PDB file of C-alpha atoms and ligand atoms in Angstrom:
ATOM      1  CA  MET H  82      98.273 -61.470  62.073  1.00  0.00           C
ATOM      2  CA  ASP H  83      97.968 -57.821  63.000  1.00  0.00           C
ATOM      3  CA  GLN H  84     101.092 -55.757  62.488  1.00  0.00           C
ATOM      4  CA  VAL H  85     102.411 -53.739  65.425  1.00  0.00           C
ATOM      5  CA  LEU H  86     105.111 -51.077  65.444  1.00  0.00           C
ATOM      6  CA  VAL H  87     107.147 -50.507  68.618  1.00  0.00           C
ATOM      7  CA  THR H  88     109.069 -47.279  68.170  1.00  0.00           C
ATOM      8  CA  ARG H  89     111.795 -47.843  70.780  1.00  0.00           C
ATOM      9  CA  ARG H  90     113.767 -50.495  72.659  1.00  0.00           C
ATOM     10  CA  LEU H  91     111.773 -51.599  75.713  1.00  0.00           C
ATOM     11  CA  VAL H  92     113.015 -53.513  78.764  1.00  0.00           C
ATOM     12  CA  ASP H  93     113.506 -57.249  78.355  1.00  0.00           C
ATOM     13  CA  GLY H  94     110.400 -59.385  78.267  1.00  0.00           C
ATOM     14  CA  VAL H  95     107.898 -56.739  77.138  1.00  0.00           C
ATOM     15  CA  VAL H  96     107.921 -56.927  73.345  1.00  0.00           C
ATOM     16  CA  GLU H  97     108.228 -60.700  73.647  1.00  0.00           C
ATOM     17  CA  ARG H  98     104.656 -60.721  74.983  1.00  0.00           C
ATOM     18  CA  LEU H  99     103.348 -59.365  71.660  1.00  0.00           C
ATOM     19  CA  VAL H 100     105.220 -61.822  69.477  1.00  0.00           C
ATOM     20  CA  PRO H 101     102.849 -64.818  69.764  1.00  0.00           C
ATOM     21  CA  TYR H 102      99.895 -62.681  68.666  1.00  0.00           C
ATOM     22  CA  CYS H 103     101.217 -60.051  66.269  1.00  0.00           C
ATOM     23  CA  ARG H 104     103.819 -59.376  63.616  1.00  0.00           C
ATOM     24  CA  VAL H 105     106.083 -56.972  65.472  1.00  0.00           C
ATOM     25  CA  GLU H 106     108.382 -54.413  63.898  1.00  0.00           C
ATOM     26  CA  GLN H 107     110.584 -52.637  66.403  1.00  0.00           C
ATOM     27  CA  HIS H 108     112.998 -49.740  66.329  1.00  0.00           C
ATOM     28  CA  ASP H 109     115.366 -51.490  68.754  1.00  0.00           C
ATOM     29  CA  SER H 110     117.313 -48.430  69.794  1.00  0.00           C
ATOM     30  CA  GLU H 111     117.618 -45.961  72.665  1.00  0.00           C
ATOM     31  CA  THR H 112     117.209 -43.015  70.310  1.00  0.00           C
ATOM     32  CA  PRO H 113     113.903 -41.984  68.703  1.00  0.00           C
ATOM     33  CA  MET H 114     112.999 -42.800  65.115  1.00  0.00           C
ATOM     34  CA  ALA H 115     113.564 -40.031  62.616  1.00  0.00           C
ATOM     35  CA  ARG H 116     110.249 -38.621  61.432  1.00  0.00           C
ATOM     36  CA  ALA H 117     110.482 -39.988  57.891  1.00  0.00           C
ATOM     37  CA  GLU H 118     111.443 -43.394  59.201  1.00  0.00           C
ATOM     38  CA  LEU H 119     108.525 -43.355  61.637  1.00  0.00           C
ATOM     39  CA  LEU H 120     106.009 -42.358  58.963  1.00  0.00           C
ATOM     40  CA  ALA H 121     107.265 -45.099  56.664  1.00  0.00           C
ATOM     41  CA  ALA H 122     107.264 -47.729  59.417  1.00  0.00           C
ATOM     42  CA  VAL H 123     103.759 -47.029  60.697  1.00  0.00           C
ATOM     43  CA  ALA H 124     102.139 -47.663  57.301  1.00  0.00           C
ATOM     44  CA  GLY H 125      99.724 -50.569  57.496  1.00  0.00           C
ATOM     45  CA  LYS H 126     100.086 -51.115  61.235  1.00  0.00           C
ATOM     46  CA  ALA H 127      97.105 -51.982  63.455  1.00  0.00           C
ATOM     47  CA  ALA H 128      98.833 -50.800  66.624  1.00  0.00           C
ATOM     48  CA  VAL H 129     101.783 -48.684  67.592  1.00  0.00           C
ATOM     49  CA  VAL H 130     103.617 -48.389  70.899  1.00  0.00           C
ATOM     50  CA  THR H 131     104.907 -44.823  71.016  1.00  0.00           C
ATOM     51  CA  THR H 132     107.007 -42.701  73.367  1.00  0.00           C
ATOM     52  CA  LEU H 133     106.760 -38.993  74.131  1.00  0.00           C
ATOM     53  CA  ASP H 134     109.220 -38.310  71.296  1.00  0.00           C
ATOM     54  CA  ASP H 135     106.834 -39.619  68.617  1.00  0.00           C
ATOM     55  CA  VAL H 136     104.400 -36.964  67.439  1.00  0.00           C
ATOM     56  CA  VAL H 137     101.074 -38.587  66.589  1.00  0.00           C
ATOM     57  CA  ASP H 138      99.186 -36.057  64.481  1.00  0.00           C
ATOM     58  CA  GLY H 139      97.143 -35.996  61.269  1.00  0.00           C
ATOM     59  CA  GLU H 140     100.237 -36.643  59.174  1.00  0.00           C
ATOM     60  CA  PHE H 141     101.126 -39.685  61.272  1.00  0.00           C
ATOM     61  CA  LEU H 142      97.566 -41.031  61.076  1.00  0.00           C
ATOM     62  CA  ASP H 143      97.514 -40.506  57.281  1.00  0.00           C
ATOM     63  CA  ALA H 144     100.785 -42.395  57.025  1.00  0.00           C
ATOM     64  CA  ALA H 145      99.426 -45.235  59.176  1.00  0.00           C
ATOM     65  CA  GLY H 146      96.312 -45.628  57.081  1.00  0.00           C
ATOM     66  CA  PRO H 147      92.807 -46.771  58.052  1.00  0.00           C
ATOM     67  CA  GLY H 148      93.909 -50.020  59.688  1.00  0.00           C
ATOM     68  CA  LEU H 149      95.385 -48.289  62.761  1.00  0.00           C
ATOM     69  CA  ARG H 150      93.294 -49.081  65.858  1.00  0.00           C
ATOM     70  CA  VAL H 151      95.412 -48.167  68.855  1.00  0.00           C
ATOM     71  CA  VAL H 152      98.209 -45.812  69.821  1.00  0.00           C
ATOM     72  CA  ALA H 153      99.648 -47.080  73.124  1.00  0.00           C
ATOM     73  CA  ASN H 154     101.833 -44.329  74.556  1.00  0.00           C
ATOM     74  CA  HIS H 155     104.586 -45.632  76.821  1.00  0.00           C
ATOM     75  CA  ALA H 156     104.216 -42.693  79.265  1.00  0.00           C
ATOM     76  CA  VAL H 157     101.651 -41.218  81.576  1.00  0.00           C
ATOM     77  CA  GLY H 158     101.794 -37.973  79.576  1.00  0.00           C
ATOM     78  CA  PHE H 159     100.318 -37.854  76.099  1.00  0.00           C
ATOM     79  CA  HIS H 160     100.900 -34.292  74.872  1.00  0.00           C
ATOM     80  CA  ASN H 161     102.680 -35.866  71.859  1.00  0.00           C
ATOM     81  CA  VAL H 162      99.353 -37.272  70.680  1.00  0.00           C
ATOM     82  CA  ASP H 163      96.595 -35.305  68.953  1.00  0.00           C
ATOM     83  CA  THR H 164      93.798 -37.101  70.772  1.00  0.00           C
ATOM     84  CA  ALA H 165      91.051 -35.296  68.820  1.00  0.00           C
ATOM     85  CA  ALA H 166      92.550 -36.405  65.495  1.00  0.00           C
ATOM     86  CA  CYS H 167      92.770 -39.974  66.806  1.00  0.00           C
ATOM     87  CA  ALA H 168      89.177 -39.890  68.073  1.00  0.00           C
ATOM     88  CA  ALA H 169      87.968 -38.550  64.730  1.00  0.00           C
ATOM     89  CA  ARG H 170      89.452 -41.619  63.040  1.00  0.00           C
ATOM     90  CA  GLY H 171      88.327 -44.105  65.663  1.00  0.00           C
ATOM     91  CA  VAL H 172      91.879 -44.725  66.890  1.00  0.00           C
ATOM     92  CA  THR H 173      92.075 -45.533  70.626  1.00  0.00           C
ATOM     93  CA  VAL H 174      94.787 -43.755  72.611  1.00  0.00           C
ATOM     94  CA  THR H 175      96.155 -45.233  75.832  1.00  0.00           C
ATOM     95  CA  ASN H 176      98.825 -44.167  78.343  1.00  0.00           C
ATOM     96  CA  THR H 177     100.486 -45.764  81.380  1.00  0.00           C
ATOM     97  CA  PRO H 178      99.069 -44.085  84.493  1.00  0.00           C
ATOM     98  CA  GLY H 179      99.448 -45.463  88.010  1.00  0.00           C
ATOM     99  CA  VAL H 180     102.416 -47.759  87.437  1.00  0.00           C
ATOM    100  CA  LEU H 181     105.017 -44.967  87.499  1.00  0.00           C
ATOM    101  CA  THR H 182     103.609 -42.990  90.421  1.00  0.00           C
ATOM    102  CA  GLU H 183     105.854 -44.322  93.195  1.00  0.00           C
ATOM    103  CA  ALA H 184     109.083 -44.260  91.176  1.00  0.00           C
ATOM    104  CA  THR H 185     108.386 -40.705  90.035  1.00  0.00           C
ATOM    105  CA  ALA H 186     107.542 -39.534  93.559  1.00  0.00           C
ATOM    106  CA  ASP H 187     110.785 -41.101  94.852  1.00  0.00           C
ATOM    107  CA  PHE H 188     112.742 -39.278  92.179  1.00  0.00           C
ATOM    108  CA  THR H 189     110.968 -36.010  92.967  1.00  0.00           C
ATOM    109  CA  TRP H 190     112.291 -36.321  96.505  1.00  0.00           C
ATOM    110  CA  ALA H 191     115.750 -37.185  95.193  1.00  0.00           C
ATOM    111  CA  LEU H 192     115.671 -33.921  93.233  1.00  0.00           C
ATOM    112  CA  LEU H 193     114.224 -31.966  96.138  1.00  0.00           C
ATOM    113  CA  LEU H 194     116.937 -33.184  98.507  1.00  0.00           C
ATOM    114  CA  ALA H 195     119.687 -32.715  95.943  1.00  0.00           C
ATOM    115  CA  ALA H 196     118.601 -29.118  95.306  1.00  0.00           C
ATOM    116  CA  THR H 197     118.008 -28.063  98.894  1.00  0.00           C
ATOM    117  CA  ARG H 198     121.264 -29.650 100.140  1.00  0.00           C
ATOM    118  CA  ARG H 199     123.415 -28.737  97.121  1.00  0.00           C
ATOM    119  CA  LEU H 200     124.320 -32.352  96.446  1.00  0.00           C
ATOM    120  CA  ALA H 201     125.074 -31.962  92.733  1.00  0.00           C
ATOM    121  CA  GLU H 202     127.219 -28.882  93.374  1.00  0.00           C
ATOM    122  CA  GLY H 203     129.132 -30.702  96.098  1.00  0.00           C
ATOM    123  CA  GLU H 204     129.678 -33.743  93.926  1.00  0.00           C
ATOM    124  CA  ARG H 205     130.972 -31.574  91.087  1.00  0.00           C
ATOM    125  CA  LEU H 206     133.332 -29.817  93.468  1.00  0.00           C
ATOM    126  CA  ILE H 207     134.868 -33.084  94.685  1.00  0.00           C
ATOM    127  CA  ARG H 208     135.297 -34.395  91.142  1.00  0.00           C
ATOM    128  CA  SER H 209     136.830 -31.106  89.989  1.00  0.00           C
ATOM    129  CA  GLY H 210     139.859 -31.681  92.215  1.00  0.00           C
ATOM    130  CA  GLU H 211     139.526 -28.120  93.566  1.00  0.00           C
ATOM    131  CA  PRO H 212     140.645 -27.736  97.180  1.00  0.00           C
ATOM    132  CA  TRP H 213     137.810 -27.724  99.717  1.00  0.00           C
ATOM    133  CA  ALA H 214     137.477 -27.844 103.474  1.00  0.00           C
ATOM    134  CA  TRP H 215     134.629 -28.228 105.917  1.00  0.00           C
ATOM    135  CA  ALA H 216     133.736 -24.840 107.331  1.00  0.00           C
ATOM    136  CA  PRO H 217     130.822 -23.488 109.345  1.00  0.00           C
ATOM    137  CA  THR H 218     129.829 -21.411 106.335  1.00  0.00           C
ATOM    138  CA  PHE H 219     130.599 -23.942 103.596  1.00  0.00           C
ATOM    139  CA  MET H 220     127.860 -24.892 101.056  1.00  0.00           C
ATOM    140  CA  LEU H 221     124.894 -24.183 103.273  1.00  0.00           C
ATOM    141  CA  GLY H 222     121.494 -25.267 102.040  1.00  0.00           C
ATOM    142  CA  THR H 223     117.841 -25.124 102.996  1.00  0.00           C
ATOM    143  CA  GLU H 224     116.534 -27.211 105.898  1.00  0.00           C
ATOM    144  CA  LEU H 225     113.324 -29.155 105.288  1.00  0.00           C
ATOM    145  CA  SER H 226     112.050 -29.633 108.825  1.00  0.00           C
ATOM    146  CA  GLY H 227     109.483 -26.911 109.497  1.00  0.00           C
ATOM    147  CA  ALA H 228     109.702 -25.541 105.945  1.00  0.00           C
ATOM    148  CA  ARG H 229     106.615 -25.109 103.777  1.00  0.00           C
ATOM    149  CA  LEU H 230     106.231 -27.549 100.889  1.00  0.00           C
ATOM    150  CA  GLY H 231     103.833 -26.523  98.124  1.00  0.00           C
ATOM    151  CA  ILE H 232     102.608 -29.078  95.597  1.00  0.00           C
ATOM    152  CA  LEU H 233     101.267 -27.758  92.335  1.00  0.00           C
ATOM    153  CA  GLY H 234      99.103 -30.533  90.872  1.00  0.00           C
ATOM    154  CA  MET H 235      97.710 -33.062  93.331  1.00  0.00           C
ATOM    155  CA  GLY H 236      97.153 -36.023  91.008  1.00  0.00           C
ATOM    156  CA  ARG H 237      98.605 -39.449  91.696  1.00  0.00           C
ATOM    157  CA  ILE H 238     102.211 -38.218  91.690  1.00  0.00           C
ATOM    158  CA  GLY H 239     101.456 -35.105  93.762  1.00  0.00           C
ATOM    159  CA  GLN H 240      99.704 -37.246  96.369  1.00  0.00           C
ATOM    160  CA  ALA H 241     102.614 -39.706  96.470  1.00  0.00           C
ATOM    161  CA  VAL H 242     105.007 -36.771  96.988  1.00  0.00           C
ATOM    162  CA  ALA H 243     102.773 -35.533  99.833  1.00  0.00           C
ATOM    163  CA  ARG H 244     102.747 -38.966 101.505  1.00  0.00           C
ATOM    164  CA  ARG H 245     106.533 -38.994 101.566  1.00  0.00           C
ATOM    165  CA  ALA H 246     106.684 -35.512 103.149  1.00  0.00           C
ATOM    166  CA  PHE H 247     105.395 -36.773 106.485  1.00  0.00           C
ATOM    167  CA  GLY H 248     108.785 -38.003 107.676  1.00  0.00           C
ATOM    168  CA  PHE H 249     110.452 -34.689 106.872  1.00  0.00           C
ATOM    169  CA  GLY H 250     108.192 -32.697 109.178  1.00  0.00           C
ATOM    170  CA  MET H 251     107.197 -30.157 106.553  1.00  0.00           C
ATOM    171  CA  GLU H 252     104.095 -27.997 106.448  1.00  0.00           C
ATOM    172  CA  LEU H 253     102.117 -29.010 103.359  1.00  0.00           C
ATOM    173  CA  ALA H 254      99.854 -27.110 100.979  1.00  0.00           C
ATOM    174  CA  TYR H 255      98.670 -27.885  97.472  1.00  0.00           C
ATOM    175  CA  HIS H 256      96.898 -26.318  94.576  1.00  0.00           C
ATOM    176  CA  ASN H 257      94.833 -28.313  92.169  1.00  0.00           C
ATOM    177  CA  ARG H 258      91.979 -27.296  89.880  1.00  0.00           C
ATOM    178  CA  SER H 259      89.606 -28.889  92.352  1.00  0.00           C
ATOM    179  CA  ARG H 260      89.945 -29.576  96.042  1.00  0.00           C
ATOM    180  CA  LEU H 261      90.410 -33.272  96.812  1.00  0.00           C
ATOM    181  CA  PRO H 262      88.531 -35.379  99.352  1.00  0.00           C
ATOM    182  CA  ALA H 263      90.306 -35.253 102.730  1.00  0.00           C
ATOM    183  CA  GLU H 264      91.680 -38.817 102.430  1.00  0.00           C
ATOM    184  CA  GLN H 265      93.603 -37.830  99.279  1.00  0.00           C
ATOM    185  CA  GLU H 266      95.095 -34.674 100.781  1.00  0.00           C
ATOM    186  CA  HIS H 267      97.677 -36.511 102.926  1.00  0.00           C
ATOM    187  CA  GLY H 268      97.906 -33.665 105.392  1.00  0.00           C
ATOM    188  CA  ALA H 269      98.198 -30.931 102.745  1.00  0.00           C
ATOM    189  CA  ARG H 270      95.938 -27.879 102.822  1.00  0.00           C
ATOM    190  CA  TRP H 271      94.229 -26.717  99.603  1.00  0.00           C
ATOM    191  CA  VAL H 272      95.057 -23.103  98.744  1.00  0.00           C
ATOM    192  CA  GLY H 273      94.609 -20.876  95.707  1.00  0.00           C
ATOM    193  CA  LEU H 274      97.506 -20.590  93.267  1.00  0.00           C
ATOM    194  CA  ASP H 275      98.578 -17.135  94.475  1.00  0.00           C
ATOM    195  CA  GLU H 276      98.676 -18.292  98.084  1.00  0.00           C
ATOM    196  CA  LEU H 277     100.583 -21.439  97.161  1.00  0.00           C
ATOM    197  CA  LEU H 278     103.207 -19.391  95.357  1.00  0.00           C
ATOM    198  CA  ALA H 279     103.527 -16.844  98.163  1.00  0.00           C
ATOM    199  CA  THR H 280     103.902 -19.476 100.882  1.00  0.00           C
ATOM    200  CA  SER H 281     106.067 -22.259  99.396  1.00  0.00           C
ATOM    201  CA  ASP H 282     109.661 -22.476 100.602  1.00  0.00           C
ATOM    202  CA  VAL H 283     109.892 -25.473  98.286  1.00  0.00           C
ATOM    203  CA  LEU H 284     107.485 -25.751  95.349  1.00  0.00           C
ATOM    204  CA  VAL H 285     107.089 -29.073  93.560  1.00  0.00           C
ATOM    205  CA  VAL H 286     105.461 -28.992  90.123  1.00  0.00           C
ATOM    206  CA  THR H 287     103.657 -32.212  89.167  1.00  0.00           C
ATOM    207  CA  CYS H 288     100.579 -31.016  87.255  1.00  0.00           C
ATOM    208  CA  PRO H 289     100.036 -32.415  83.743  1.00  0.00           C
ATOM    209  CA  LEU H 290     101.053 -30.317  80.757  1.00  0.00           C
ATOM    210  CA  SER H 291      98.107 -28.794  78.897  1.00  0.00           C
ATOM    211  CA  GLU H 292      97.453 -25.523  77.119  1.00  0.00           C
ATOM    212  CA  ALA H 293      96.224 -24.161  80.478  1.00  0.00           C
ATOM    213  CA  THR H 294      99.388 -25.124  82.374  1.00  0.00           C
ATOM    214  CA  ARG H 295     102.068 -24.437  79.745  1.00  0.00           C
ATOM    215  CA  HIS H 296     104.481 -21.891  81.269  1.00  0.00           C
ATOM    216  CA  LEU H 297     102.240 -21.459  84.288  1.00  0.00           C
ATOM    217  CA  LEU H 298     105.533 -20.837  86.101  1.00  0.00           C
ATOM    218  CA  ASP H 299     106.902 -17.861  84.179  1.00  0.00           C
ATOM    219  CA  ALA H 300     108.852 -14.775  85.284  1.00  0.00           C
ATOM    220  CA  THR H 301     105.745 -13.293  86.963  1.00  0.00           C
ATOM    221  CA  THR H 302     104.635 -16.356  88.905  1.00  0.00           C
ATOM    222  CA  ILE H 303     108.191 -17.371  89.843  1.00  0.00           C
ATOM    223  CA  ALA H 304     108.596 -13.851  91.280  1.00  0.00           C
ATOM    224  CA  GLN H 305     105.647 -14.594  93.595  1.00  0.00           C
ATOM    225  CA  LEU H 306     107.660 -17.331  95.366  1.00  0.00           C
ATOM    226  CA  PRO H 307     109.369 -16.217  98.591  1.00  0.00           C
ATOM    227  CA  PRO H 308     112.986 -15.045  98.188  1.00  0.00           C
ATOM    228  CA  GLY H 309     115.320 -18.023  98.539  1.00  0.00           C
ATOM    229  CA  ALA H 310     112.644 -20.563  97.514  1.00  0.00           C
ATOM    230  CA  VAL H 311     113.500 -23.825  95.780  1.00  0.00           C
ATOM    231  CA  LEU H 312     111.593 -24.971  92.683  1.00  0.00           C
ATOM    232  CA  VAL H 313     111.423 -28.638  91.683  1.00  0.00           C
ATOM    233  CA  SER H 314     109.789 -29.679  88.434  1.00  0.00           C
ATOM    234  CA  VAL H 315     109.131 -33.171  87.142  1.00  0.00           C
ATOM    235  CA  VAL H 316     106.898 -32.186  84.195  1.00  0.00           C
ATOM    236  CA  ALA H 317     108.306 -30.484  81.108  1.00  0.00           C
ATOM    237  CA  GLY H 318     106.635 -27.344  79.816  1.00  0.00           C
ATOM    238  CA  ILE H 319     105.047 -25.992  83.006  1.00  0.00           C
ATOM    239  CA  VAL H 320     108.128 -24.024  84.050  1.00  0.00           C
ATOM    240  CA  ASP H 321     109.522 -21.508  81.576  1.00  0.00           C
ATOM    241  CA  GLU H 322     113.159 -22.676  81.525  1.00  0.00           C
ATOM    242  CA  LEU H 323     114.605 -19.243  80.710  1.00  0.00           C
ATOM    243  CA  ALA H 324     112.577 -17.560  83.457  1.00  0.00           C
ATOM    244  CA  LEU H 325     113.830 -20.230  85.854  1.00  0.00           C
ATOM    245  CA  ALA H 326     117.429 -19.612  84.825  1.00  0.00           C
ATOM    246  CA  ALA H 327     116.955 -15.849  85.351  1.00  0.00           C
ATOM    247  CA  ALA H 328     115.447 -16.372  88.810  1.00  0.00           C
ATOM    248  CA  LEU H 329     118.433 -18.546  89.791  1.00  0.00           C
ATOM    249  CA  ALA H 330     120.891 -16.048  88.329  1.00  0.00           C
ATOM    250  CA  SER H 331     119.340 -13.173  90.299  1.00  0.00           C
ATOM    251  CA  GLY H 332     119.334 -15.224  93.497  1.00  0.00           C
ATOM    252  CA  HIS H 333     115.559 -14.949  93.906  1.00  0.00           C
ATOM    253  CA  LEU H 334     115.485 -18.753  93.898  1.00  0.00           C
ATOM    254  CA  SER H 335     118.221 -20.379  95.963  1.00  0.00           C
ATOM    255  CA  ALA H 336     118.081 -23.616  93.961  1.00  0.00           C
ATOM    256  CA  ALA H 337     116.010 -25.630  91.513  1.00  0.00           C
ATOM    257  CA  ALA H 338     115.797 -29.133  90.151  1.00  0.00           C
ATOM    258  CA  VAL H 339     114.371 -30.128  86.794  1.00  0.00           C
ATOM    259  CA  ASP H 340     113.870 -33.657  85.497  1.00  0.00           C
ATOM    260  CA  ASN H 341     112.684 -33.079  81.969  1.00  0.00           C
ATOM    261  CA  PHE H 342     112.895 -30.351  79.412  1.00  0.00           C
ATOM    262  CA  GLU H 343     110.786 -28.693  76.764  1.00  0.00           C
ATOM    263  CA  ARG H 344     113.041 -29.539  73.822  1.00  0.00           C
ATOM    264  CA  GLU H 345     114.801 -32.683  74.977  1.00  0.00           C
ATOM    265  CA  PRO H 346     117.592 -33.480  74.767  1.00  0.00           C
ATOM    266  CA  ALA H 347     118.371 -29.758  74.473  1.00  0.00           C
ATOM    267  CA  VAL H 348     118.808 -27.835  77.730  1.00  0.00           C
ATOM    268  CA  PRO H 349     119.079 -24.042  77.461  1.00  0.00           C
ATOM    269  CA  ALA H 350     122.610 -22.702  77.951  1.00  0.00           C
ATOM    270  CA  GLU H 351     121.192 -20.204  80.464  1.00  0.00           C
ATOM    271  CA  LEU H 352     120.076 -23.073  82.696  1.00  0.00           C
ATOM    272  CA  LEU H 353     123.307 -25.031  82.225  1.00  0.00           C
ATOM    273  CA  ALA H 354     125.152 -21.936  83.448  1.00  0.00           C
ATOM    274  CA  GLN H 355     123.376 -22.038  86.833  1.00  0.00           C
ATOM    275  CA  PRO H 356     125.339 -24.072  89.412  1.00  0.00           C
ATOM    276  CA  THR H 357     122.322 -24.106  91.720  1.00  0.00           C
ATOM    277  CA  ALA H 358     120.206 -25.962  89.160  1.00  0.00           C
ATOM    278  CA  VAL H 359     120.120 -29.748  89.484  1.00  0.00           C
ATOM    279  CA  LEU H 360     119.461 -31.061  85.987  1.00  0.00           C
ATOM    280  CA  ALA H 361     118.358 -34.652  85.402  1.00  0.00           C
ATOM    281  CA  PRO H 362     117.906 -36.390  82.039  1.00  0.00           C
ATOM    282  CA  HIS H 363     114.210 -37.367  82.372  1.00  0.00           C
ATOM    283  CA  LEU H 364     114.677 -40.132  84.937  1.00  0.00           C
ATOM    284  CA  GLY H 365     111.413 -39.859  86.912  1.00  0.00           C
ATOM    285  CA  SER H 366     110.064 -43.293  86.020  1.00  0.00           C
ATOM    286  CA  ALA H 367     113.439 -44.880  85.291  1.00  0.00           C
ATOM    287  CA  THR H 368     113.513 -47.959  87.504  1.00  0.00           C
ATOM    288  CA  VAL H 369     113.655 -51.516  86.219  1.00  0.00           C
ATOM    289  CA  ARG H 370     110.354 -52.412  87.869  1.00  0.00           C
ATOM    290  CA  THR H 371     108.473 -49.356  86.694  1.00  0.00           C
ATOM    291  CA  ARG H 372     109.728 -49.522  83.114  1.00  0.00           C
ATOM    292  CA  ARG H 373     108.679 -53.176  82.989  1.00  0.00           C
ATOM    293  CA  ALA H 374     105.234 -52.202  84.328  1.00  0.00           C
ATOM    294  CA  MET H 375     104.903 -49.355  81.803  1.00  0.00           C
ATOM    295  CA  GLY H 376     105.858 -51.694  78.961  1.00  0.00           C
ATOM    296  CA  ASP H 377     103.474 -54.371  80.180  1.00  0.00           C
ATOM    297  CA  LEU H 378     100.624 -51.885  80.436  1.00  0.00           C
ATOM    298  CA  ALA H 379     101.262 -50.583  76.910  1.00  0.00           C
ATOM    299  CA  VAL H 380     101.256 -54.195  75.651  1.00  0.00           C
ATOM    300  CA  ASP H 381      98.079 -55.000  77.618  1.00  0.00           C
ATOM    301  CA  ASN H 382      96.402 -52.021  75.943  1.00  0.00           C
ATOM    302  CA  VAL H 383      97.513 -53.127  72.469  1.00  0.00           C
ATOM    303  CA  LEU H 384      96.357 -56.711  72.990  1.00  0.00           C
ATOM    304  CA  ALA H 385      93.014 -55.627  74.465  1.00  0.00           C
ATOM    305  CA  VAL H 386      92.158 -53.357  71.538  1.00  0.00           C
ATOM    306  CA  LEU H 387      93.367 -55.828  68.892  1.00  0.00           C
ATOM    307  CA  ASN H 388      91.169 -58.461  70.560  1.00  0.00           C
ATOM    308  CA  GLY H 389      88.134 -56.197  70.387  1.00  0.00           C
ATOM    309  CA  LYS H 390      88.132 -55.568  74.136  1.00  0.00           C
ATOM    310  CA  ALA H 391      88.066 -52.289  76.037  1.00  0.00           C
ATOM    311  CA  PRO H 392      91.519 -50.731  76.515  1.00  0.00           C
ATOM    312  CA  VAL H 393      92.878 -51.003  80.064  1.00  0.00           C
ATOM    313  CA  THR H 394      93.953 -47.366  80.430  1.00  0.00           C
ATOM    314  CA  PRO H 395      92.472 -45.190  77.700  1.00  0.00           C
ATOM    315  CA  VAL H 396      93.289 -41.501  78.001  1.00  0.00           C
ATOM    316  CA  ALA H 397      90.346 -39.549  79.374  1.00  0.00           C
TER     317      ALA H 397
HETATM  318  C1  GLV Z 285     106.919 -38.765  81.428  1.00  0.00           C
HETATM  319  O1  GLV Z 285     107.986 -39.239  81.359  1.00  0.00           O
HETATM  320  C2  GLV Z 285     105.674 -39.499  81.269  1.00  0.00           C
HETATM  321  O2  GLV Z 285     105.655 -40.722  81.479  1.00  0.00           O
HETATM  322  O3  GLV Z 285     104.697 -38.840  80.921  1.00  0.00           O
END
């Protein structure tokens, strides 16, 4: 029987699907494996189900040994995996695209609404026990109807965010490396990056992290947003967290919402100090149904490769 390592606790019913076919070793915990523990555990495995916290590089592949055939990342992102090193050793890499699109787009809107309407601030105020009273000038936010929504990155998640915008009556624009066919634009207009920045009252960042997009939103590009704009990010690494904190502190941005961070679980103190920042602990795909689908897809990829079949969702 092939040996498979699962580096994290998955939702009920997922790992059970591997058990009839493989010898499964699992780190049954909500926290990541320590590096040394991971390197020791992967030795001799034919497959490994990883999360974004597990760095799969040359050292990892050396530790695994020549029997490793598939790295099934339990995420749509795969910046934790050195895909070139895997390819050089004939190791297939898969991710979990598609199944988390709707949940992540829902959560993007939860963040967008929370930031524009100061929901987290209001909730904190109530819980603080401080006195408060309704007033015509109390905790005013940004209205969505008629506002301009910019979407940076019009992949599956960007398109699902655009579809949901219809009911809010917003004016939509997007920037993507390439312009999409009209049926995938969902009423959004393609514009260049500079125009998107200059014309977005609310900017949603959904583009994948790569060397080209890392810190694409830095002090300079954030300054191109209109005064009072709101920035919502559901991909770590695109927005420079310190530049974001500075733009909130200066008031250039009226609010922001961020779902995942560059050095999780660490969040910079500068960002924590901003009451207008809504900060979420990487919850984009965190629904029961989506996590089951992500787990199932990772398992499907493992079983396909171990059975000599084509992986279901190999990374490009
Ligand atoms: C992020 O959580 C991802 O699935 O890539």
